Amino acid sequence: MTTTTRPSGDLDTICVNTIRTLAIDAVEKANSGRPGTPMGMAPVGYQLWQRELRFDPADPIWPNRDRFVLSEGHASVLLYALLHLAQVTAVNPAYETVGRASVTLDDIKTFRELGSRCPGHPEYRWTSGVEATTGPLGQGVANSVGMAIASRCQADRYNKPGFELFDFDVYALMGDGCMMEGISDEAASLAGHLGLSKLCWIYDNNHVTIEGNTALAFSEDVGAVFSGYGWNVTRVADANNLGSLSKAFQIFRDEAERPTLVIVDSHIGYGPRTSSTPAPPTASRWGQRR
Ligand SMILES: Cc1ncc(C[n+]2csc(CCOP(=O)(O)OP(=O)(O)O)c2C)c(N)n1
Ligand SMILES: [Mg+2]
């Protein structure tokens, strides 16, 4: 007789922690890669893919699907975990359904290996469900502006009263590095000018980049800058608060004139308890007190 051990905690917490542990295991197996950002952003990915995005895992090329762009491409394993857990099906480069999962558990086990469906950075038309190739910081958010322009163009061209064929939203997840890149500001300026209200950037404000604390090189008031670009700016003080995330995404959808920036405060590597990393005071770890 086999027994199944069910992890403790509510279902949302189990799902979020499953994303975290997939990220940890993939990076450990590859002996390469970055689990910290997927762990910090796991609740954001979960909230988006479970509750916010309109998409059909069985039809990943539905033209009116909401788009998700992982601009912080170094966190690729977050996207692979989401594609796997959402059971997105695969299409080939010609966009034909091929009857298998986009990302299997075995694919995740080959993370960062040559020929893997889970390369170090996400590749468009290599892993289906990946909407844009990312890695060069800033590139994904810039791509997302083009996608939001496409959403409006297709709506203008094809929608008729009572027949709304196109109204898809575009979400892009970015980090401090994306925010520092000039291309992001140019793209944000254009998005604000055009009033691309179908566009939502989510800024992983974890105050750390490769070189250390962002205080070393980055101190601009991001909210003020984006307000100046004509964006709607909102804030989530704790990435683990799914209710706050939900409200922020509702604020985005209620906005009809401007693109939205959601500034999310997070902790890189959130989750495991070690003797050198005390629990943040604002939230219990792993969703439960220990
Ligand atoms: C244009 C560009 N420059 C440099 C890099 C190398 N790089 C990869 S991740 C990273 C730091 C990213 O920091 P952040 O976006 O804050 O991500 P986090 O460390 O918080 O996950 C850098 C500099 C890159 N990918 N693209
Ligand atoms: Mg950062």
GROMACS .gro file of C-alpha atoms and ligand atoms in nm:
model
  317
    1MET     CA    1   0.000   0.000   0.000
    2THR     CA    2   0.134   0.343  -0.083
    3THR     CA    3   0.067   0.651   0.123
    4THR     CA    4   0.078   1.008   0.004
    5THR     CA    5   0.221   1.274   0.230
    6ARG     CA    6   0.036   1.598   0.179
    7PRO     CA    7   0.232   1.910   0.272
    8SER     CA    8   0.074   2.120   0.544
    9GLY     CA    9  -0.075   2.465   0.483
   10ASP     CA   10  -0.361   2.601   0.274
   11LEU     CA   11  -0.378   2.514  -0.094
   12ASP     CA   12  -0.248   2.852  -0.213
   13THR     CA   13   0.057   2.821   0.014
   14ILE     CA   14   0.124   2.467  -0.103
   15CYS     CA   15   0.109   2.580  -0.467
   16VAL     CA   16   0.337   2.878  -0.409
   17ASN     CA   17   0.586   2.663  -0.218
   18THR     CA   18   0.573   2.399  -0.492
   19ILE     CA   19   0.690   2.665  -0.738
   20ARG     CA   20   0.968   2.756  -0.495
   21THR     CA   21   1.084   2.400  -0.446
   22LEU     CA   22   1.075   2.326  -0.819
   23ALA     CA   23   1.303   2.627  -0.867
   24ILE     CA   24   1.538   2.508  -0.591
   25ASP     CA   25   1.554   2.152  -0.726
   26ALA     CA   26   1.606   2.259  -1.089
   27VAL     CA   27   1.895   2.486  -1.001
   28GLU     CA   28   2.049   2.228  -0.764
   29LYS     CA   29   2.029   1.960  -1.034
   30ALA     CA   30   2.180   2.192  -1.298
   31ASN     CA   31   2.435   2.319  -1.049
   32SER     CA   32   2.377   2.651  -1.223
   33GLY     CA   33   2.112   2.920  -1.238
   34ARG     CA   34   1.925   3.144  -0.996
   35PRO     CA   35   1.654   3.018  -0.764
   36GLY     CA   36   1.628   3.336  -0.551
   37THR     CA   37   1.410   3.543  -0.781
   38PRO     CA   38   1.167   3.260  -0.864
   39MET     CA   39   1.135   3.202  -0.488
   40GLY     CA   40   1.067   3.568  -0.416
   41MET     CA   41   0.827   3.606  -0.707
   42ALA     CA   42   0.652   3.268  -0.675
   43PRO     CA   43   0.336   3.424  -0.520
   44VAL     CA   44   0.318   3.682  -0.800
   45GLY     CA   45   0.353   3.412  -1.066
   46TYR     CA   46   0.095   3.196  -0.891
   47GLN     CA   47  -0.159   3.478  -0.848
   48LEU     CA   48  -0.123   3.575  -1.213
   49TRP     CA   49  -0.142   3.227  -1.362
   50GLN     CA   50  -0.404   3.091  -1.125
   51ARG     CA   51  -0.639   3.391  -1.102
   52GLU     CA   52  -0.559   3.678  -1.335
   53LEU     CA   53  -0.445   3.563  -1.680
   54ARG     CA   54  -0.708   3.466  -1.934
   55PHE     CA   55  -0.556   3.177  -2.123
   56ASP     CA   56  -0.637   2.821  -2.219
   57PRO     CA   57  -0.360   2.570  -2.137
   58ALA     CA   58  -0.503   2.338  -2.403
   59ASP     CA   59  -0.485   2.611  -2.667
   60PRO     CA   60  -0.167   2.808  -2.604
   61ILE     CA   61  -0.195   2.999  -2.932
   62TRP     CA   62  -0.549   3.134  -2.878
   63PRO     CA   63  -0.502   3.478  -3.038
   64ASN     CA   64  -0.682   3.670  -2.762
   65ARG     CA   65  -0.489   3.513  -2.473
   66ASP     CA   66  -0.341   3.746  -2.216
   67ARG     CA   67   0.037   3.762  -2.257
   68PHE     CA   68   0.290   3.709  -1.979
   69VAL     CA   69   0.646   3.821  -2.045
   70LEU     CA   70   0.923   3.731  -1.802
   71SER     CA   71   1.150   4.027  -1.861
   72GLU     CA   72   1.383   3.918  -1.580
   73GLY     CA   73   1.484   3.620  -1.794
   74HIS     CA   74   1.743   3.497  -1.542
   75ALA     CA   75   1.443   3.382  -1.336
   76SER     CA   76   1.347   3.146  -1.621
   77VAL     CA   77   1.276   2.853  -1.392
   78LEU     CA   78   0.978   3.047  -1.253
   79LEU     CA   79   0.824   3.044  -1.600
   80TYR     CA   80   0.906   2.676  -1.654
   81ALA     CA   81   0.744   2.588  -1.321
   82LEU     CA   82   0.432   2.786  -1.414
   83LEU     CA   83   0.409   2.628  -1.760
   84HIS     CA   84   0.450   2.285  -1.603
   85LEU     CA   85   0.201   2.332  -1.320
   86ALA     CA   86  -0.058   2.501  -1.545
   87GLN     CA   87  -0.020   2.203  -1.783
   88VAL     CA   88   0.020   2.420  -2.089
   89THR     CA   89   0.028   2.208  -2.404
   90ALA     CA   90   0.298   2.234  -2.666
   91VAL     CA   91   0.292   2.368  -3.019
   92ASN     CA   92   0.572   2.338  -3.274
   93PRO     CA   93   0.746   2.636  -3.435
   94ALA     CA   94   0.477   2.638  -3.704
   95TYR     CA   95   0.222   2.684  -3.426
   96GLU     CA   96   0.064   2.340  -3.468
   97THR     CA   97  -0.047   2.150  -3.156
   98VAL     CA   98   0.175   1.846  -3.103
   99GLY     CA   99  -0.012   1.664  -2.826
  100ARG     CA  100   0.234   1.681  -2.541
  101ALA     CA  101   0.300   1.912  -2.248
  102SER     CA  102   0.505   2.222  -2.309
  103VAL     CA  103   0.724   2.157  -2.002
  104THR     CA  104   0.730   1.817  -1.829
  105LEU     CA  105   0.896   1.740  -1.499
  106ASP     CA  106   1.170   1.563  -1.697
  107ASP     CA  107   1.221   1.882  -1.899
  108ILE     CA  108   1.273   2.073  -1.575
  109LYS     CA  109   1.526   1.808  -1.470
  110THR     CA  110   1.730   1.903  -1.779
  111PHE     CA  111   1.729   2.275  -1.691
  112ARG     CA  112   2.025   2.452  -1.852
  113GLU     CA  113   2.144   2.144  -2.045
  114LEU     CA  114   2.217   2.164  -2.418
  115GLY     CA  115   1.898   2.109  -2.618
  116SER     CA  116   1.672   2.131  -2.311
  117ARG     CA  117   1.323   2.277  -2.335
  118CYS     CA  118   1.425   2.467  -2.023
  119PRO     CA  119   1.726   2.668  -2.134
  120GLY     CA  120   1.897   2.917  -1.905
  121HIS     CA  121   1.688   3.200  -2.044
  122PRO     CA  122   1.341   3.166  -2.204
  123GLU     CA  123   1.337   3.123  -2.582
  124TYR     CA  124   1.036   3.220  -2.792
  125ARG     CA  125   0.926   2.940  -3.031
  126TRP     CA  126   1.152   2.695  -2.851
  127THR     CA  127   0.945   2.638  -2.539
  128SER     CA  128   0.579   2.694  -2.619
  129GLY     CA  129   0.405   2.928  -2.380
  130VAL     CA  130   0.713   3.151  -2.375
  131GLU     CA  131   0.587   3.473  -2.534
  132ALA     CA  132   0.922   3.650  -2.575
  133THR     CA  133   1.291   3.563  -2.565
  134THR     CA  134   1.442   3.740  -2.266
  135GLY     CA  135   1.774   3.763  -2.088
  136PRO     CA  136   1.911   4.101  -2.194
  137LEU     CA  137   1.753   4.309  -1.919
  138GLY     CA  138   1.489   4.555  -2.041
  139GLN     CA  139   1.419   4.361  -2.360
  140GLY     CA  140   1.107   4.185  -2.232
  141VAL     CA  141   0.936   4.497  -2.105
  142ALA     CA  142   1.013   4.671  -2.435
  143ASN     CA  143   0.862   4.373  -2.622
  144SER     CA  144   0.556   4.397  -2.401
  145VAL     CA  145   0.489   4.751  -2.520
  146GLY     CA  146   0.481   4.620  -2.877
  147MET     CA  147   0.237   4.350  -2.769
  148ALA     CA  148   0.010   4.607  -2.604
  149ILE     CA  149   0.018   4.815  -2.923
  150ALA     CA  150  -0.078   4.498  -3.113
  151SER     CA  151  -0.369   4.441  -2.873
  152ARG     CA  152  -0.504   4.785  -2.950
  153CYS     CA  153  -0.438   4.759  -3.327
  154GLN     CA  154  -0.617   4.426  -3.353
  155ALA     CA  155  -0.910   4.558  -3.150
  156ASP     CA  156  -0.937   4.868  -3.371
  157ARG     CA  157  -0.922   4.657  -3.685
  158TYR     CA  158  -1.138   4.357  -3.602
  159ASN     CA  159  -1.374   4.440  -3.315
  160LYS     CA  160  -1.731   4.526  -3.406
  161PRO     CA  161  -2.005   4.637  -3.164
  162GLY     CA  162  -2.113   4.322  -2.979
  163PHE     CA  163  -1.823   4.121  -3.126
  164GLU     CA  164  -1.516   4.196  -2.917
  165LEU     CA  165  -1.261   3.960  -3.067
  166PHE     CA  166  -0.951   4.128  -2.923
  167ASP     CA  167  -0.906   4.281  -2.580
  168PHE     CA  168  -0.607   4.094  -2.439
  169ASP     CA  169  -0.393   4.226  -2.156
  170VAL     CA  170  -0.014   4.214  -2.145
  171TYR     CA  171   0.172   4.154  -1.818
  172ALA     CA  172   0.550   4.184  -1.786
  173LEU     CA  173   0.754   4.091  -1.480
  174MET     CA  174   1.070   4.298  -1.439
  175GLY     CA  175   1.342   4.344  -1.180
  176ASP     CA  176   1.577   4.620  -1.073
  177GLY     CA  177   1.809   4.541  -1.363
  178CYS     CA  178   1.530   4.592  -1.619
  179MET     CA  179   1.434   4.913  -1.441
  180MET     CA  180   1.792   5.042  -1.468
  181GLU     CA  181   1.817   4.982  -1.844
  182GLY     CA  182   1.757   5.282  -2.071
  183ILE     CA  183   1.545   5.081  -2.315
  184SER     CA  184   1.282   5.034  -2.043
  185ASP     CA  185   1.243   5.407  -1.995
  186GLU     CA  186   1.212   5.470  -2.368
  187ALA     CA  187   0.948   5.199  -2.397
  188ALA     CA  188   0.767   5.324  -2.086
  189SER     CA  189   0.761   5.674  -2.225
  190LEU     CA  190   0.599   5.553  -2.548
  191ALA     CA  191   0.349   5.338  -2.358
  192GLY     CA  192   0.249   5.636  -2.144
  193HIS     CA  193   0.221   5.861  -2.449
  194LEU     CA  194  -0.003   5.611  -2.625
  195GLY     CA  195  -0.203   5.543  -2.307
  196LEU     CA  196  -0.167   5.166  -2.339
  197SER     CA  197  -0.414   5.068  -2.068
  198LYS     CA  198  -0.386   4.696  -2.154
  199LEU     CA  199  -0.026   4.698  -2.034
  200CYS     CA  200   0.080   4.606  -1.680
  201TRP     CA  201   0.442   4.599  -1.567
  202ILE     CA  202   0.515   4.430  -1.235
  203TYR     CA  203   0.834   4.557  -1.076
  204ASP     CA  204   1.010   4.312  -0.844
  205ASN     CA  205   1.140   4.573  -0.602
  206ASN     CA  206   1.372   4.345  -0.405
  207HIS     CA  207   1.649   4.603  -0.366
  208VAL     CA  208   1.922   4.369  -0.488
  209THR     CA  209   2.108   4.303  -0.813
  210ILE     CA  210   2.420   4.102  -0.895
  211GLU     CA  211   2.654   4.367  -0.758
  212GLY     CA  212   2.472   4.396  -0.425
  213ASN     CA  213   2.218   4.634  -0.276
  214THR     CA  214   2.057   4.867  -0.528
  215ALA     CA  215   2.160   5.158  -0.306
  216LEU     CA  216   2.502   5.122  -0.469
  217ALA     CA  217   2.381   5.247  -0.806
  218PHE     CA  218   2.007   5.313  -0.816
  219SER     CA  219   1.808   5.557  -0.607
  220GLU     CA  220   1.553   5.723  -0.837
  221ASP     CA  221   1.192   5.748  -0.726
  222VAL     CA  222   1.047   5.490  -0.967
  223GLY     CA  223   0.686   5.574  -0.881
  224ALA     CA  224   0.743   5.943  -0.952
  225VAL     CA  225   0.927   5.867  -1.277
  226PHE     CA  226   0.645   5.650  -1.407
  227SER     CA  227   0.381   5.899  -1.296
  228GLY     CA  228   0.574   6.147  -1.506
  229TYR     CA  229   0.555   5.910  -1.802
  230GLY     CA  230   0.177   5.913  -1.762
  231TRP     CA  231   0.144   5.573  -1.595
  232ASN     CA  232  -0.095   5.458  -1.327
  233VAL     CA  233   0.129   5.351  -1.035
  234THR     CA  234   0.024   5.121  -0.754
  235ARG     CA  235   0.212   4.933  -0.486
  236VAL     CA  236   0.206   4.596  -0.308
  237ALA     CA  237   0.402   4.606   0.018
  238ASP     CA  238   0.444   4.228   0.054
  239ALA     CA  239   0.484   3.991  -0.241
  240ASN     CA  240   0.338   3.710  -0.030
  241ASN     CA  241   0.004   3.886   0.016
  242LEU     CA  242  -0.214   3.735  -0.257
  243GLY     CA  243  -0.509   3.958  -0.158
  244SER     CA  244  -0.302   4.274  -0.212
  245LEU     CA  245  -0.178   4.141  -0.544
  246SER     CA  246  -0.535   4.069  -0.648
  247LYS     CA  247  -0.639   4.427  -0.563
  248ALA     CA  248  -0.345   4.568  -0.759
  249PHE     CA  249  -0.441   4.368  -1.068
  250GLN     CA  250  -0.801   4.485  -1.029
  251ILE     CA  251  -0.676   4.845  -1.019
  252PHE     CA  252  -0.492   4.768  -1.344
  253ARG     CA  253  -0.800   4.626  -1.514
  254ASP     CA  254  -1.016   4.918  -1.395
  255GLU     CA  255  -0.778   5.168  -1.555
  256ALA     CA  256  -0.891   5.266  -1.904
  257GLU     CA  257  -0.653   5.547  -1.996
  258ARG     CA  258  -0.300   5.462  -1.878
  259PRO     CA  259  -0.059   5.168  -1.852
  260THR     CA  260  -0.009   5.041  -1.497
  261LEU     CA  261   0.306   4.980  -1.294
  262VAL     CA  262   0.267   4.755  -0.990
  263ILE     CA  263   0.564   4.800  -0.756
  264VAL     CA  264   0.595   4.482  -0.550
  265ASP     CA  265   0.825   4.472  -0.246
  266SER     CA  266   0.976   4.124  -0.217
  267HIS     CA  267   1.260   3.928  -0.058
  268ILE     CA  268   1.494   3.746  -0.296
  269GLY     CA  269   1.524   3.378  -0.196
  270TYR     CA  270   1.216   3.396   0.027
  271GLY     CA  271   1.127   3.065   0.184
  272PRO     CA  272   1.397   2.851   0.340
  273ARG     CA  273   1.503   2.925   0.692
  274THR     CA  274   1.874   2.927   0.758
  275SER     CA  275   2.066   3.039   1.064
  276SER     CA  276   2.203   3.338   0.870
  277THR     CA  277   1.871   3.460   0.725
  278PRO     CA  278   1.623   3.549   1.000
  279ALA     CA  279   1.255   3.554   0.907
  280PRO     CA  280   1.131   3.892   0.781
  281PRO     CA  281   0.919   4.058   1.051
  282THR     CA  282   0.620   4.127   0.827
  283ALA     CA  283   0.522   3.775   0.729
  284SER     CA  284   0.552   3.419   0.848
  285ARG     CA  285   0.770   3.196   0.637
  286TRP     CA  286   0.619   2.923   0.423
  287GLY     CA  287   0.281   3.064   0.520
  288GLN     CA  288   0.290   2.921   0.872
  289ARG     CA  289   0.451   2.996   1.205
  290ARG     CA  290   0.726   2.762   1.313
  291LIG     C1  291   2.147   4.422  -2.051
  291LIG     C2  292   2.200   4.325  -1.948
  291LIG     N1  293   2.304   4.360  -1.872
  291LIG     C3  294   2.353   4.275  -1.778
  291LIG     C4  295   2.295   4.151  -1.763
  291LIG     C5  296   2.352   4.052  -1.662
  291LIG     N2  297   2.260   4.036  -1.549
  291LIG     C6  298   2.180   3.928  -1.539
  291LIG     S1  299   2.081   3.935  -1.403
  291LIG     C7  300   2.151   4.081  -1.355
  291LIG     C8  301   2.107   4.153  -1.231
  291LIG     C9  302   1.962   4.161  -1.229
  291LIG     O1  303   1.918   4.225  -1.114
  291LIG     P1  304   1.765   4.226  -1.090
  291LIG     O2  305   1.696   4.259  -1.216
  291LIG     O3  306   1.741   4.314  -0.973
  291LIG     O4  307   1.729   4.077  -1.058
  291LIG     P2  308   1.743   4.000  -0.920
  291LIG     O5  309   1.889   3.988  -0.889
  291LIG     O6  310   1.672   4.081  -0.818
  291LIG     O7  311   1.680   3.872  -0.950
  291LIG    C10  312   2.246   4.125  -1.446
  291LIG    C11  313   2.324   4.251  -1.433
  291LIG    C12  314   2.186   4.117  -1.846
  291LIG     N3  315   2.123   4.001  -1.836
  291LIG     N4  316   2.139   4.206  -1.937
  292MG      MG  317   1.654   4.289  -0.792
   0.00000   0.00000   0.00000
